[in-house]
Coordinates of N, CA and C (backbone and C1' of nucleotides) in Angstrom, one line a residue:
Chain C
X1 N -3.5 -15.8 26.7 CA -3.0 -15.4 25.1 C -1.9 -16.4 25.0
X2 N -1.9 -16.8 23.8 CA -0.9 -17.9 23.3 C 0.4 -17.3 22.9
X3 N 0.4 -16.0 22.5 CA 1.3 -15.2 21.8 C 2.2 -14.5 23.0
X4 N 3.1 -15.1 23.6 CA 3.9 -14.5 24.7 C 5.0 -13.8 24.2
X5 N 5.2 -13.8 22.9 CA 6.4 -13.1 22.3 C 6.6 -11.7 22.7
X6 N 7.9 -11.3 22.9 CA 8.3 -10.3 23.6 C 7.9 -9.1 22.7
X7 N 8.0 -8.8 21.5 CA 7.5 -7.7 20.9 C 6.1 -7.4 21.1
X8 N 5.1 -8.4 20.9 CA 3.9 -8.3 20.9 C 3.5 -7.8 22.4
X9 N 4.1 -8.5 23.4 CA 3.8 -8.1 24.9 C 4.4 -6.7 25.1
X10 N 5.3 -6.3 24.6 CA 5.9 -4.8 24.7 C 5.0 -3.9 24.3
X11 N 4.4 -4.2 23.0 CA 3.5 -3.3 22.6 C 2.2 -3.3 23.3
X12 N 1.8 -4.4 23.6 CA 0.4 -4.3 24.6 C 0.7 -3.5 25.7
X13 N 1.7 -3.8 26.4 CA 2.0 -3.1 27.6 C 1.9 -1.6 27.4
X14 N 2.7 -1.1 26.4 CA 2.7 0.3 26.3 C 1.4 0.8 25.9
X15 N 0.7 0.2 25.1 CA -0.6 0.7 24.6 C -1.5 0.7 25.7
X16 N -1.5 -0.3 26.6 CA -2.4 -0.3 27.8 C -1.9 0.9 28.8
X17 N -0.9 1.6 28.5 CA -0.5 2.9 29.3 C -1.0 4.1 28.9
X18 N -1.6 4.0 27.5 CA -2.0 5.2 27.0 C -3.3 5.6 27.8
X19 N -3.3 6.9 28.3 CA -4.4 7.4 29.1 C -5.4 7.9 28.3
X20 N -6.5 7.8 28.6 CA -7.8 8.3 27.9 C -7.8 10.0 27.3
X21 N -8.0 10.2 26.3 CA -7.7 11.5 25.6 C -6.3 11.7 25.1
X22 N -5.6 10.5 24.9 CA -4.1 10.6 24.3 C -4.2 9.6 23.3
X23 N -3.4 9.8 22.3 CA -3.3 8.8 21.3 C -1.8 8.6 21.0
X24 N -1.3 7.4 20.4 CA 0.0 7.4 19.9 C 0.1 6.8 18.5
X25 N 1.2 7.2 17.8 CA 1.3 6.6 16.5 C 2.1 5.3 16.6
X26 N 2.1 4.7 15.5 CA 2.8 3.2 15.3 C 4.2 3.5 15.5
X27 N 4.7 4.7 14.8 CA 6.1 4.8 14.7 C 6.6 5.3 16.1
X28 N 5.8 6.2 16.9 CA 6.0 6.7 18.1 C 6.3 5.4 19.1
X29 N 5.4 4.6 19.0 CA 5.5 3.3 19.7 C 6.9 2.5 19.3
X30 N 6.9 2.2 18.0 CA 8.3 1.6 17.7 C 9.4 2.5 18.2
X31 N 9.4 3.7 18.3 CA 10.5 4.3 18.9 C 10.9 4.2 20.4
X32 N 9.6 4.3 21.0 CA 9.8 4.1 22.6 C 10.3 2.6 22.9
X33 N 9.8 1.7 22.1 CA 10.4 0.4 22.2 C 11.8 0.3 21.8
X34 N 12.4 1.2 21.6 CA 13.8 1.4 21.4 C 14.3 1.0 20.2
X35 N 14.0 1.5 19.1 CA 14.6 1.7 17.7 C 14.4 0.3 17.1
X36 N 13.9 -0.4 17.7 CA 13.7 -1.9 17.4 C 12.7 -2.0 16.1
X37 N 11.7 -2.5 16.5 CA 10.7 -2.8 15.5 C 10.2 -1.8 14.7
X38 N 9.9 -2.2 13.4 CA 9.3 -1.2 12.6 C 7.8 -1.1 12.9
X39 N 7.3 0.1 12.6 CA 6.1 0.5 12.9 C 5.0 -0.5 12.4
X40 N 5.4 -1.2 11.3 CA 4.5 -2.3 10.8 C 4.3 -3.4 11.9
X41 N 5.4 -3.9 12.4 CA 5.1 -4.8 13.5 C 4.3 -4.2 14.7
X42 N 4.4 -3.1 14.9 CA 3.4 -2.6 15.9 C 1.9 -2.8 15.4
X43 N 1.5 -2.3 14.2 CA 0.4 -2.6 13.8 C -0.1 -4.1 13.5
X44 N 0.9 -4.9 13.2 CA 0.6 -6.4 13.2 C 0.3 -6.8 14.7
X45 N 1.0 -6.4 15.5 CA 0.9 -6.7 16.9 C -0.6 -6.4 17.3
X46 N -1.0 -5.2 17.0 CA -2.3 -4.7 17.2 C -3.3 -5.7 16.6
X47 N -3.1 -5.9 15.4 CA -4.2 -6.8 14.7 C -4.4 -8.2 15.3
X48 N -3.4 -8.7 15.8 CA -3.2 -10.0 16.4 C -3.6 -9.9 17.9
X49 N -3.8 -8.5 18.6 CA -3.9 -8.3 20.0 C -5.1 -9.2 20.5
X50 N -5.1 -9.9 21.4 CA -6.0 -10.6 22.2 C -7.0 -9.7 22.7
X51 N -8.3 -9.8 22.6 CA -9.3 -8.8 23.1 C -9.5 -8.9 24.5
X52 N -8.9 -10.1 25.1 CA -9.0 -10.4 26.5 C -8.2 -9.3 27.3
X53 N -7.1 -8.7 26.6 CA -6.3 -7.8 27.3 C -7.1 -6.4 27.3
X54 N -8.2 -6.3 26.6 CA -8.7 -5.0 26.8 C -7.9 -3.9 26.3
X55 N -7.2 -4.1 25.2 CA -6.3 -2.9 24.8 C -6.9 -1.8 24.1
X56 N -6.7 -0.5 24.4 CA -7.2 0.6 23.8 C -6.5 0.9 22.4
X57 N -6.6 -0.1 21.7 CA -6.2 -0.1 20.4 C -6.6 1.2 19.5
X58 N -7.8 1.6 19.9 CA -8.5 2.8 19.1 C -7.7 4.0 19.3
X59 N -6.8 4.0 20.4 CA -5.9 5.1 20.8 C -4.6 5.1 20.1
X60 N -4.4 4.1 19.3 CA -3.2 3.9 18.4 C -3.8 4.3 17.0
X61 N -2.9 5.5 16.4 CA -3.3 5.6 14.9 C -1.9 6.0 14.2
X62 N -2.0 6.1 13.0 CA -1.0 6.4 12.2 C -0.4 7.9 12.3
X63 N 0.8 8.1 11.6 CA 1.3 9.5 11.9 C 0.3 10.4 11.3
X64 N -0.4 10.3 10.6 CA -1.3 11.3 9.9 C -2.5 11.6 11.0
X65 N -2.6 10.9 12.0 CA -3.8 11.2 12.8 C -5.1 10.4 12.4
X66 N -4.9 9.6 11.4 CA -6.0 8.9 11.1 C -5.9 7.5 11.5
X67 N -7.1 6.8 11.6 CA -7.1 5.6 11.8 C -7.2 4.4 10.7
X68 N -7.1 3.4 11.1 CA -7.0 2.3 9.9 C -8.2 2.4 8.9
X69 N -8.1 2.1 7.8 CA -9.2 2.3 6.7 C -10.3 1.2 6.8
X70 N -9.8 -0.1 7.1 CA -10.8 -1.1 7.1 C -11.7 -1.1 8.2
X71 N -12.6 -1.9 8.1 CA -13.6 -2.1 9.4 C -13.0 -2.8 10.5
X72 N -11.9 -2.4 10.9 CA -10.9 -3.1 12.0 C -11.6 -2.8 13.6
X73 N -12.0 -1.5 13.7 CA -12.4 -1.1 15.0 C -14.0 -1.0 15.2
X74 N -14.6 -1.7 14.1 CA -16.2 -1.6 14.0 C -16.4 -0.2 13.3
X75 N -15.5 0.2 12.4 CA -15.9 1.4 11.6 C -14.8 2.5 12.1
X76 N -14.3 3.3 11.1 CA -13.5 4.3 11.4 C -14.3 5.5 12.3
X77 N -15.3 5.7 11.8 CA -16.2 6.7 12.5 C -16.5 6.2 13.9
X78 N -16.8 5.1 14.1 CA -17.0 4.6 15.5 C -15.7 4.8 16.5
X79 N -14.5 4.5 15.7 CA -13.3 4.8 16.5 C -13.1 6.4 16.7
X80 N -13.4 7.2 15.7 CA -13.2 8.4 16.0 C -14.1 9.1 16.9
X81 N -15.4 8.6 17.0 CA -16.5 9.0 18.0 C -15.8 8.8 19.4
X82 N -15.2 7.5 19.5 CA -14.8 6.9 20.7 C -13.6 7.8 21.4
X83 N -12.8 8.1 20.5 CA -11.7 9.0 20.9 C -12.2 10.2 21.1
X84 N -12.9 10.9 20.4 CA -13.5 12.2 20.7 C -14.3 12.2 22.2
X85 N -15.0 11.2 22.4 CA -15.6 11.1 23.5 C -14.7 11.2 24.7
X86 N -13.4 10.7 24.5 CA -12.3 10.6 25.5 C -11.7 12.0 25.7
X87 N -12.0 12.8 24.8 CA -11.6 14.0 25.1 C -10.2 14.3 23.8
X88 N -10.2 13.6 23.0 CA -9.1 13.7 21.9 C -9.5 15.0 20.8
X89 N -8.6 15.8 20.8 CA -8.7 17.0 19.8 C -8.9 16.6 18.4
X90 N -9.8 16.9 17.6 CA -9.8 16.7 16.2 C -9.7 18.0 15.3
X91 N -9.3 17.8 14.3 CA -9.2 18.9 13.4 C -10.3 18.8 12.5
X92 N -10.6 19.8 11.7 CA -11.9 19.8 11.1 C -11.7 18.8 9.9
X93 N -10.8 18.3 9.5 CA -10.4 17.4 8.4 C -11.0 16.1 8.9
X94 N -11.1 16.0 10.2 CA -11.3 14.6 10.8 C -10.3 13.9 11.4
X95 N -9.1 14.5 11.2 CA -7.9 14.1 11.7 C -7.6 14.4 13.0
X96 N -6.8 13.6 13.9 CA -6.6 13.8 15.1 C -5.7 14.9 15.1
X97 N -5.8 15.8 16.3 CA -4.6 17.0 16.4 C -3.7 16.2 17.3
X98 N -2.6 15.7 16.6 CA -1.6 15.0 17.2 C -0.8 15.8 18.2
X99 N -0.7 16.8 17.9 CA 0.2 17.9 18.8 C -0.4 18.0 20.1
X100 N -1.5 18.0 20.2 CA -2.3 18.1 21.6 C -2.7 16.7 22.2
X101 N -2.8 15.7 21.3 CA -3.2 14.4 21.8 C -2.6 13.4 21.9
X102 N -1.0 13.7 21.5 CA -0.1 12.7 21.4 C 0.3 12.4 22.7
X103 N 0.4 11.1 23.1 CA 0.9 10.7 24.4 C 2.4 10.4 24.3
X104 N 3.1 11.0 25.3 CA 4.7 10.9 25.4 C 4.9 10.2 26.7
X105 N 5.3 8.9 26.7 CA 5.6 8.3 27.9 C 7.3 8.7 28.5
Chain B
dA1 P 16.6 -22.7 8.5 O5' 16.1 -22.7 7.0 C5' 16.9 -23.6 6.0 C4' 16.5 -23.1 4.7 C3' 16.6 -21.8 4.3 O3' 16.8 -21.5 2.9 C1' 14.3 -22.4 4.2
dT2 P 17.1 -19.8 2.5 O5' 15.8 -19.5 1.8 C5' 15.5 -20.5 0.7 C4' 14.2 -19.7 0.0 C3' 14.4 -18.1 -0.3 O3' 13.9 -17.8 -1.6 C1' 12.5 -18.8 1.0
dG3 P 14.0 -16.2 -2.1 O5' 12.4 -15.8 -1.9 C5' 11.4 -16.5 -2.6 C4' 10.1 -16.1 -2.2 C3' 10.1 -14.6 -2.4 O3' 8.9 -14.3 -3.1 C1' 9.4 -15.1 -0.2
dC4 P 8.5 -12.7 -3.6 O5' 7.2 -12.5 -2.6 C5' 6.3 -13.4 -2.6 C4' 5.0 -12.9 -1.7 C3' 4.7 -11.5 -2.0 O3' 3.2 -11.3 -1.9 C1' 5.3 -12.1 0.3
dT5 P 2.7 -9.8 -1.9 O5' 2.2 -9.6 -0.4 C5' 1.6 -10.8 0.2 C4' 1.2 -10.2 1.5 C3' 0.6 -8.9 1.9 O3' -0.6 -8.8 2.6 C1' 2.6 -9.3 3.4
dG6 P -1.4 -7.6 2.5 O5' -1.0 -7.0 4.0 C5' -1.4 -7.8 5.3 C4' -0.8 -7.0 6.4 C3' -1.0 -5.5 6.5 O3' -1.6 -5.2 7.7 C1' 1.4 -5.9 6.7
dA7 P -3.2 -5.1 7.5 O5' -3.5 -3.7 8.6 C5' -4.0 -2.6 8.2 C4' -3.8 -1.7 9.1 C3' -2.3 -1.4 9.6 O3' -2.1 -0.1 9.6 C1' -3.7 -1.5 11.6
dC8 P -1.2 0.6 8.4 O5' 0.0 1.1 9.1 C5' 0.1 1.6 10.6 C4' 1.6 1.9 10.6 C3' 1.7 3.4 10.3 O3' 2.5 4.2 11.2 C1' 3.2 2.2 9.1
dA9 P 2.6 5.7 11.0 O5' 4.3 5.8 10.6 C5' 5.1 5.3 11.1 C4' 6.5 5.8 10.8 C3' 6.7 7.3 10.4 O3' 7.9 7.8 10.7 C1' 7.0 6.1 8.4
dG10 P 8.2 9.4 10.7 O5' 9.5 9.6 9.9 C5' 10.0 8.3 9.1 C4' 10.8 8.9 8.0 C3' 10.7 10.4 7.7 O3' 12.0 10.9 7.3 C1' 10.0 9.3 5.9
dG11 P 12.1 12.3 7.0 O5' 12.5 12.4 5.5 C5' 13.4 11.3 5.0 C4' 13.6 11.2 3.4 C3' 13.7 12.6 2.7 O3' 14.5 12.5 1.8 C1' 11.7 11.5 1.9
dA12 P 14.9 13.7 0.8 O5' 14.1 13.4 -0.6 C5' 14.4 12.3 -1.2 C4' 13.4 12.1 -2.6 C3' 13.5 13.4 -3.3 O3' 13.5 13.0 -4.8 C1' 11.3 12.9 -2.8
dG13 P 13.6 14.3 -5.8 O5' 12.2 14.4 -6.4 C5' 11.9 13.3 -7.3 C4' 10.4 13.3 -7.7 C3' 10.2 14.7 -8.5 O3' 9.6 14.5 -9.6 C1' 8.7 14.7 -6.7
Chain S
dA1 P -1.1 20.3 5.1 O5' -1.5 20.2 3.6 C5' -2.8 20.6 3.2 C4' -3.1 19.9 1.8 C3' -2.8 18.4 1.8 O3' -4.1 17.8 1.8 C1' -1.6 19.5 0.0
dC2 P -4.0 16.0 1.8 O5' -3.2 15.5 0.4 C5' -4.1 15.8 -0.9 C4' -3.3 15.3 -1.9 C3' -3.0 13.8 -1.8 O3' -3.7 13.1 -2.9 C1' -1.1 15.1 -2.7
dT3 P -3.7 11.6 -2.8 O5' -2.3 11.0 -3.7 C5' -2.3 11.5 -4.8 C4' -1.0 11.1 -5.4 C3' -1.0 9.5 -5.4 O3' -0.5 8.9 -6.7 C1' 1.1 10.6 -4.5
dC4 P -0.2 7.5 -6.7 O5' 1.4 7.3 -6.7 C5' 2.3 7.9 -7.5 C4' 3.8 7.4 -7.3 C3' 4.0 6.1 -7.0 O3' 5.1 5.6 -7.7 C1' 4.8 7.3 -5.1
dC5 P 5.7 4.1 -7.6 O5' 6.8 4.4 -6.6 C5' 8.0 5.1 -6.9 C4' 9.0 5.1 -5.9 C3' 9.4 3.7 -5.8 O3' 10.8 3.4 -5.7 C1' 8.9 4.8 -3.6
dT6 P 11.5 2.0 -5.5 O5' 12.0 2.0 -3.9 C5' 12.9 3.1 -3.5 C4' 13.1 3.0 -2.0 C3' 13.5 1.8 -1.4 O3' 14.9 2.1 -0.6 C1' 11.7 2.6 -0.2
dG7 P 15.4 0.5 0.0 O5' 15.0 0.6 1.3 C5' 15.3 1.8 2.2 C4' 15.0 1.7 3.7 C3' 15.1 0.3 4.1 O3' 15.8 0.5 5.5 C1' 13.0 0.7 4.4
dC8 P 16.3 -0.8 6.3 O5' 15.3 -1.1 7.3 C5' 14.8 -0.1 8.1 C4' 13.5 -0.6 9.0 C3' 13.6 -2.2 9.3 O3' 14.2 -2.3 10.5 C1' 11.7 -1.7 8.4
dC9 P 15.3 -3.5 10.9 O5' 14.2 -4.7 11.3 C5' 13.3 -4.4 12.5 C4' 12.2 -5.5 12.4 C3' 12.9 -6.9 12.5 O3' 12.3 -7.6 13.7 C1' 11.1 -6.5 11.1
dA10 P 12.7 -9.0 14.0 O5' 11.2 -9.6 14.0 C5' 10.3 -9.2 14.9 C4' 9.0 -9.6 14.5 C3' 8.8 -11.2 14.6 O3' 7.5 -11.3 15.3 C1' 8.3 -10.3 12.5
dG11 P 7.0 -13.0 15.4 O5' 6.1 -13.2 14.3 C5' 4.8 -12.5 14.5 C4' 3.9 -12.9 13.2 C3' 3.6 -14.3 13.1 O3' 2.3 -14.5 12.9 C1' 4.6 -13.5 11.1
dC12 P 1.6 -15.8 13.1 O5' 1.2 -16.5 11.5 C5' 0.6 -15.3 10.6 C4' 0.7 -15.9 9.3 C3' 0.7 -17.4 9.1 O3' -0.4 -17.7 7.9 C1' 2.6 -16.7 8.0
dA13 P -0.9 -19.0 7.7 O5' -0.5 -19.4 6.2 C5' -0.8 -18.6 5.2 C4' -0.3 -19.0 3.9 C3' -0.5 -20.4 3.5 O3' -0.8 -20.8 2.2 C1' 1.9 -19.9 3.6

DNA sequence: ATGCTGACAGGAG
DNA sequence: ACTCCTGCCAGCA
Protein backbone atom coordinates (compact mmCIF):
# COMPACT_ATOMS: atom_id res chain seq x y z
CA UNK A 1 0.00 0.00 0.00
CA UNK A 2 1.44 3.22 -1.12
CA UNK A 3 -0.75 5.39 1.03
CA UNK A 4 0.62 5.10 4.54
CA UNK A 5 -1.19 8.25 5.47
CA UNK A 6 -2.25 8.31 9.09
CA UNK A 7 -5.98 8.88 8.58
CA UNK A 8 -6.35 6.18 6.01
CA UNK A 9 -4.41 3.80 8.17
CA UNK A 10 -6.50 4.67 11.20
CA UNK A 11 -9.70 4.06 9.32
CA UNK A 12 -8.46 0.79 7.86
CA UNK A 13 -7.40 -0.44 11.25
CA UNK A 14 -10.72 0.37 12.81
CA UNK A 15 -12.74 -1.11 9.99
CA UNK A 16 -10.69 -4.26 10.18
CA UNK A 17 -11.81 -4.59 13.80
CA UNK A 18 -15.49 -4.62 12.95
CA UNK A 19 -16.72 -8.13 13.79
CA UNK A 20 -19.15 -10.05 11.57
CA UNK A 21 -22.78 -9.19 12.14
CA UNK A 22 -21.86 -5.67 13.15
CA UNK A 23 -21.71 -2.45 11.16
CA UNK A 24 -20.41 1.07 11.70
CA UNK A 25 -21.44 4.39 10.31
CA UNK A 26 -18.98 6.80 8.76
CA UNK A 27 -19.76 9.38 11.40
CA UNK A 28 -19.22 6.83 14.14
CA UNK A 29 -15.82 5.99 12.76
CA UNK A 30 -14.93 9.65 12.51
CA UNK A 31 -15.85 10.09 16.17
CA UNK A 32 -13.91 7.07 17.29
CA UNK A 33 -10.89 8.54 15.57
CA UNK A 34 -11.32 11.40 17.97
CA UNK A 35 -13.23 14.27 16.63
CA UNK A 36 -10.84 14.69 13.84
CA UNK A 37 -11.76 13.80 10.35
CA UNK A 38 -15.12 14.35 8.83
CA UNK A 39 -17.23 11.43 7.80
CA UNK A 40 -16.42 12.22 4.21
CA UNK A 41 -12.77 11.54 4.75
CA UNK A 42 -13.70 8.13 6.11
CA UNK A 43 -15.73 7.41 3.00
CA UNK A 44 -12.93 8.67 0.84
CA UNK A 45 -10.50 6.45 2.67
CA UNK A 46 -12.72 3.48 1.96
CA UNK A 47 -12.97 4.36 -1.69
CA UNK A 48 -9.20 4.36 -1.92
CA UNK A 49 -8.80 1.33 0.34
CA UNK A 50 -6.36 -1.23 -1.07
CA UNK A 51 -8.15 -4.50 -1.55
CA UNK A 52 -5.09 -6.39 -0.37
CA UNK A 53 -6.02 -5.32 3.13
CA UNK A 54 -9.21 -7.30 2.76
CA UNK A 55 -11.21 -4.64 4.53
CA UNK A 56 -14.83 -5.46 5.40
CA UNK A 57 -15.92 -2.18 3.90
CA UNK A 58 -19.35 -3.66 3.36
CA UNK A 59 -19.79 -3.38 7.12
CA UNK A 60 -19.44 0.36 6.90
CA UNK A 61 -22.65 2.18 6.09
CA UNK A 62 -24.04 5.67 6.34
CA UNK A 63 -26.14 6.83 9.26
CA UNK A 64 -29.33 5.76 7.55
CA UNK A 65 -28.18 2.19 7.61
CA UNK A 66 -28.00 2.20 3.85
CA UNK A 67 -25.08 1.40 1.64
CA UNK A 68 -23.60 3.52 -1.08
CA UNK A 69 -25.77 3.98 -4.13
CA UNK A 70 -23.28 3.37 -6.85
CA UNK A 71 -21.97 -0.02 -7.97
CA UNK A 72 -19.11 0.13 -5.53
CA UNK A 73 -19.48 -3.11 -3.59
CA UNK A 74 -20.60 -5.05 -6.58
CA UNK A 75 -24.14 -3.81 -6.16
CA UNK A 76 -26.06 -2.61 -3.15
CA UNK A 77 -28.07 -5.79 -3.06
CA UNK A 78 -24.90 -7.79 -3.01
CA UNK A 79 -23.64 -5.92 0.01
CA UNK A 80 -26.99 -6.22 1.71
CA UNK A 81 -27.02 -9.97 1.14
CA UNK A 82 -23.49 -10.19 2.46
CA UNK A 83 -24.33 -8.38 5.67
CA UNK A 84 -27.51 -10.31 6.13
CA UNK A 85 -25.58 -13.50 5.77
CA UNK A 86 -23.29 -12.38 8.56
CA UNK A 87 -26.23 -11.87 10.87
CA UNK A 88 -26.92 -8.16 10.48
CA UNK A 89 -30.49 -7.26 11.31
CA UNK A 90 -32.41 -5.56 8.54
CA UNK A 91 -35.65 -3.63 8.74
CA UNK A 92 -38.40 -4.22 6.26
CA UNK A 93 -37.40 -1.03 4.42
CA UNK A 94 -34.20 -2.80 3.49
CA UNK A 95 -32.20 -0.66 5.86
CA UNK A 96 -29.93 -2.01 8.55
CA UNK A 97 -31.19 -2.01 12.10
CA UNK A 98 -28.40 0.14 13.43
CA UNK A 99 -29.68 -0.10 16.97
CA UNK A 100 -28.88 -3.79 17.04
CA UNK A 101 -26.06 -4.09 14.57
CA UNK A 102 -24.01 -1.00 15.34
CA UNK A 103 -20.54 -1.94 16.51
CA UNK A 104 -19.19 0.14 19.35
CA UNK A 105 -15.43 -0.21 20.04
C1' DA B 1 -1.11 27.66 -4.31
C1' DT B 2 -6.39 27.68 -5.14
C1' DG B 3 -10.67 25.52 -5.75
C1' DC B 4 -13.84 21.61 -6.34
C1' DT B 5 -15.16 17.15 -5.04
C1' DG B 6 -16.46 13.32 -2.07
C1' DA B 7 -18.76 5.58 -0.25
C1' DC B 8 -21.33 11.59 4.99
C1' DA B 9 -23.82 13.94 9.17
C1' DG B 10 -27.03 16.99 11.39
C1' DG B 11 -30.24 20.48 11.69
C1' DA B 12 -34.14 22.97 9.70
C1' DG B 13 -38.32 23.40 6.82
C1' DA C 1 -41.24 10.51 6.68
C1' DC C 2 -38.99 13.44 3.18
C1' DT C 3 -35.92 17.13 1.04
C1' DC C 4 -32.62 21.00 1.21
C1' DC C 5 -28.63 23.52 3.15
C1' DT C 6 -24.46 23.77 5.63
C1' DG C 7 -20.15 21.93 7.75
C1' DC C 8 -16.43 18.83 7.73
C1' DC C 9 -11.19 17.83 6.12
C1' DA C 10 -8.13 15.49 3.02
C1' DG C 11 -7.20 14.38 -1.84
C1' DC C 12 -6.76 15.62 -6.47
C1' DA C 13 -6.66 18.53 -11.01
